[in-house]
XYZ file of C-alpha atoms in Angstrom:
239
model
C 23.893 -4.304 -15.782
C 20.365 -2.907 -15.804
C 18.818 -0.513 -18.308
C 15.362 0.975 -18.186
C 13.248 4.026 -19.052
C 11.121 5.957 -16.571
C 8.794 8.810 -17.484
C 10.122 11.377 -14.994
C 13.512 12.342 -13.628
C 13.951 10.150 -10.582
C 16.693 8.691 -8.426
C 17.532 5.021 -8.598
C 20.036 2.566 -7.166
C 21.355 -0.885 -8.056
C 21.678 -3.153 -5.037
C 22.737 -6.684 -4.116
C 20.048 -8.286 -1.944
C 21.432 -9.928 1.194
C 17.936 -10.476 2.729
C 19.406 -10.156 6.206
C 21.932 -12.903 5.455
C 23.562 -14.054 8.682
C 27.324 -14.556 8.646
C 27.532 -16.386 11.974
C 29.453 -19.255 10.404
C 32.152 -16.827 9.254
C 31.882 -13.809 11.546
C 29.829 -14.607 14.681
C 27.100 -12.060 15.410
C 27.415 -10.283 12.037
C 24.452 -9.813 9.673
C 25.315 -8.845 6.093
C 23.462 -5.792 4.723
C 22.528 -5.075 1.103
C 25.392 -3.760 -1.051
C 24.909 -0.596 -3.127
C 26.456 -1.407 -6.527
C 25.544 1.786 -8.436
C 23.286 4.843 -8.173
C 22.293 7.879 -10.203
C 19.409 9.878 -11.677
C 17.412 9.600 -14.880
C 18.225 11.994 -17.734
C 15.879 14.409 -19.533
C 14.342 11.482 -21.435
C 13.763 9.417 -18.311
C 16.541 7.009 -19.327
C 19.292 5.579 -17.196
C 21.904 2.849 -17.290
C 23.295 1.130 -14.203
C 26.250 -1.201 -13.951
C 28.031 -2.439 -10.863
C 29.829 -5.328 -9.224
C 30.295 -6.782 -5.765
C 32.238 -9.648 -4.228
C 30.197 -12.457 -2.669
C 30.814 -16.069 -1.692
C 27.466 -17.155 -3.145
C 25.562 -15.933 -6.224
C 24.287 -12.361 -6.002
C 20.612 -11.335 -6.151
C 20.592 -7.872 -7.770
C 17.589 -5.572 -7.675
C 16.901 -1.991 -8.636
C 15.408 0.470 -6.147
C 13.479 3.455 -7.531
C 12.782 6.603 -5.488
C 10.196 9.058 -6.851
C 7.375 11.519 -6.108
C 5.116 10.702 -9.078
C 1.369 10.933 -8.337
C 2.239 11.586 -4.709
C 0.377 14.799 -3.959
C 1.970 16.608 -1.029
C 2.850 13.505 0.982
C 6.282 13.712 2.633
C 9.155 11.476 1.547
C 9.633 9.724 -1.757
C 7.795 6.618 -2.801
C 10.114 3.659 -3.329
C 9.854 0.147 -4.697
C 12.127 -2.609 -5.956
C 12.396 -4.509 -9.235
C 14.266 -7.814 -9.124
C 16.764 -8.694 -11.856
C 16.684 -12.303 -13.189
C 19.713 -14.397 -12.286
C 20.492 -15.082 -15.973
C 21.760 -11.479 -16.215
C 24.331 -11.961 -13.460
C 27.899 -12.264 -14.793
C 30.929 -13.768 -13.071
C 33.543 -11.014 -13.102
C 33.548 -7.231 -12.679
C 32.124 -6.404 -16.140
C 28.572 -7.541 -17.045
C 28.105 -9.379 -20.340
C 24.318 -9.024 -20.540
C 22.109 -5.971 -20.082
C 18.680 -6.424 -18.516
C 16.257 -4.154 -20.404
C 12.928 -3.826 -18.581
C 11.395 -1.280 -20.963
C 9.310 1.524 -19.449
C 7.841 1.877 -15.977
C 4.880 4.174 -15.333
C 5.403 5.448 -11.793
C 1.813 6.608 -11.245
C 0.830 3.016 -10.445
C 0.932 1.481 -6.986
C 3.389 -1.399 -6.681
C 3.307 -4.392 -4.308
C 5.429 -3.868 -1.178
C 5.876 -0.213 -2.078
C 7.210 1.914 0.755
C 8.437 5.368 1.686
C 12.008 6.527 1.581
C 12.836 7.287 5.176
C 16.019 9.235 4.478
C 13.943 12.324 3.571
C 11.735 11.940 6.345
C 6.249 -6.161 -16.383
C 5.376 -5.236 -21.272
C 3.623 -1.853 -22.113
C 0.296 -1.453 -20.385
C -2.193 1.402 -20.208
C -5.150 1.756 -17.912
C -8.374 3.497 -18.818
C -10.584 4.394 -15.880
C -14.148 5.788 -15.880
C -16.255 6.369 -12.762
C -19.993 7.158 -13.002
C -21.319 8.798 -9.830
C -24.798 8.148 -8.471
C -26.671 9.342 -5.383
C -26.573 6.069 -3.407
C -23.814 3.695 -4.327
C -22.350 4.382 -7.722
C -21.612 2.261 -10.742
C -17.885 2.544 -11.365
C -15.921 0.891 -14.137
C -12.313 0.269 -15.084
C -10.547 -1.179 -18.113
C -6.989 -2.230 -18.723
C -5.135 -3.433 -21.795
C -1.549 -4.380 -22.456
C 0.996 -6.872 -23.673
C 2.944 -9.317 -21.511
C 6.410 -10.450 -22.522
C 8.689 -13.190 -21.203
C 12.380 -12.900 -22.109
C 11.511 -10.759 -25.127
C 8.794 -13.092 -26.465
C 4.993 -12.732 -26.164
C 3.647 -14.482 -23.065
C 0.797 -16.560 -24.510
C -2.089 -18.002 -22.495
C -1.343 -16.071 -19.301
C -4.351 -15.639 -17.023
C -5.181 -12.017 -16.142
C -7.904 -10.771 -13.808
C -9.314 -7.323 -13.070
C -10.436 -6.839 -9.467
C -11.874 -4.140 -7.254
C -10.092 -4.292 -3.905
C -12.553 -4.153 -0.995
C -11.167 -3.495 2.452
C -14.367 -4.427 4.306
C -15.511 -7.473 2.311
C -14.368 -9.881 -0.414
C -12.677 -8.365 -3.494
C -14.941 -8.080 -6.552
C -13.827 -9.873 -9.739
C -14.740 -7.536 -12.622
C -13.236 -9.465 -15.572
C -11.008 -12.454 -16.358
C -9.263 -13.511 -19.583
C -6.093 -15.055 -21.075
C -3.473 -13.343 -23.243
C -3.674 -14.042 -26.984
C -0.971 -15.307 -29.363
C 0.681 -11.872 -29.249
C 0.667 -11.761 -25.454
C -1.993 -9.037 -25.520
C -5.089 -8.694 -23.349
C -8.024 -6.371 -22.688
C -10.086 -6.412 -19.507
C -13.135 -4.303 -18.707
C -15.678 -4.448 -15.900
C -17.762 -2.541 -13.397
C -19.017 -2.767 -9.830
C -21.221 -0.727 -7.497
C -19.482 0.884 -4.522
C -20.212 3.782 -2.179
C -16.570 4.833 -2.180
C -14.114 5.140 -5.061
C -13.111 1.702 -6.354
C -9.517 0.476 -6.106
C -8.837 -1.459 -9.357
C -6.200 -4.195 -9.284
C -4.720 -6.230 -12.124
C -3.621 -9.759 -11.183
C -1.301 -11.730 -13.485
C -0.695 -15.465 -13.064
C 2.414 -16.675 -14.888
C 5.348 -19.097 -15.004
C 7.849 -16.807 -16.774
C 11.491 -17.358 -15.798
C 10.280 -19.455 -12.886
C 12.412 -22.594 -13.059
C 9.962 -24.999 -11.424
C 6.550 -24.683 -13.032
C 4.512 -23.335 -10.156
C 2.327 -20.474 -11.291
C 3.068 -17.152 -9.606
C 0.677 -14.275 -9.039
C 1.677 -10.627 -9.296
C -0.597 -7.641 -8.834
C -0.739 -3.970 -9.720
C -2.886 -1.440 -7.840
C -3.947 2.012 -9.006
C -4.789 5.172 -7.106
C -6.582 8.305 -8.281
C -6.865 11.717 -6.679
C -9.845 12.481 -8.952
C -11.723 10.611 -11.671
C -9.620 10.848 -14.851
C -10.939 9.261 -18.001
C -7.618 8.151 -19.443
C -4.507 7.314 -17.432
C -1.420 5.306 -18.257
C -0.773 3.715 -14.916
C 0.735 0.279 -15.416
C 4.405 -0.667 -15.695
C 5.548 -2.178 -18.934
C 7.612 -4.926 -17.357
C 5.464 -7.178 -15.228
C 7.602 -9.482 -13.058
C 7.222 -10.332 -9.438
């Protein structure tokens, strides 16, 4: 079962990830596709609750797929991305015993591996963004603050970095810190670019990772203008 809040009314679906699982050993030439376990739309408060079941030989890998048009301008087709559900929330049987609550997701942000819905065609974080224009090259700045949680507890000592993504040269590191005893952080920095900067928050963590190899997750942000105060980051930050 998966429960979450999203700011706007959007469509969502709960799926079992088969990752192109080949069933040659059972049914020669057959590739198993992802199973849709539940689907629906958010209510007037942006809330929804999904619950579903499927029959598999091995353990399932559930994920939630979100389809939306937030901060999309007039681009055709809905933006879509996935959020994986930790295996500890998978229940043997048709009725889930645990509910995975991922808090709020701010859809204005740009998510890794985000795509477009072709059928038509991780924590509370806020981002403050200020851009100062100049004649030749312009000093532009960005700041981000938030709180990281791991299984409902503050994620302490997690490394966070604020970057400007450069497509023609090496990315610029604008700030780097660690979360405090409450799992909170604040990053602020600036860089000089001729074009609008593309701020990225990188988070390096071991939460719910099993073997202790630090993982990196990132969040990108896009702006159609230069707003001074935008809430652009998702509250639940898991890869």
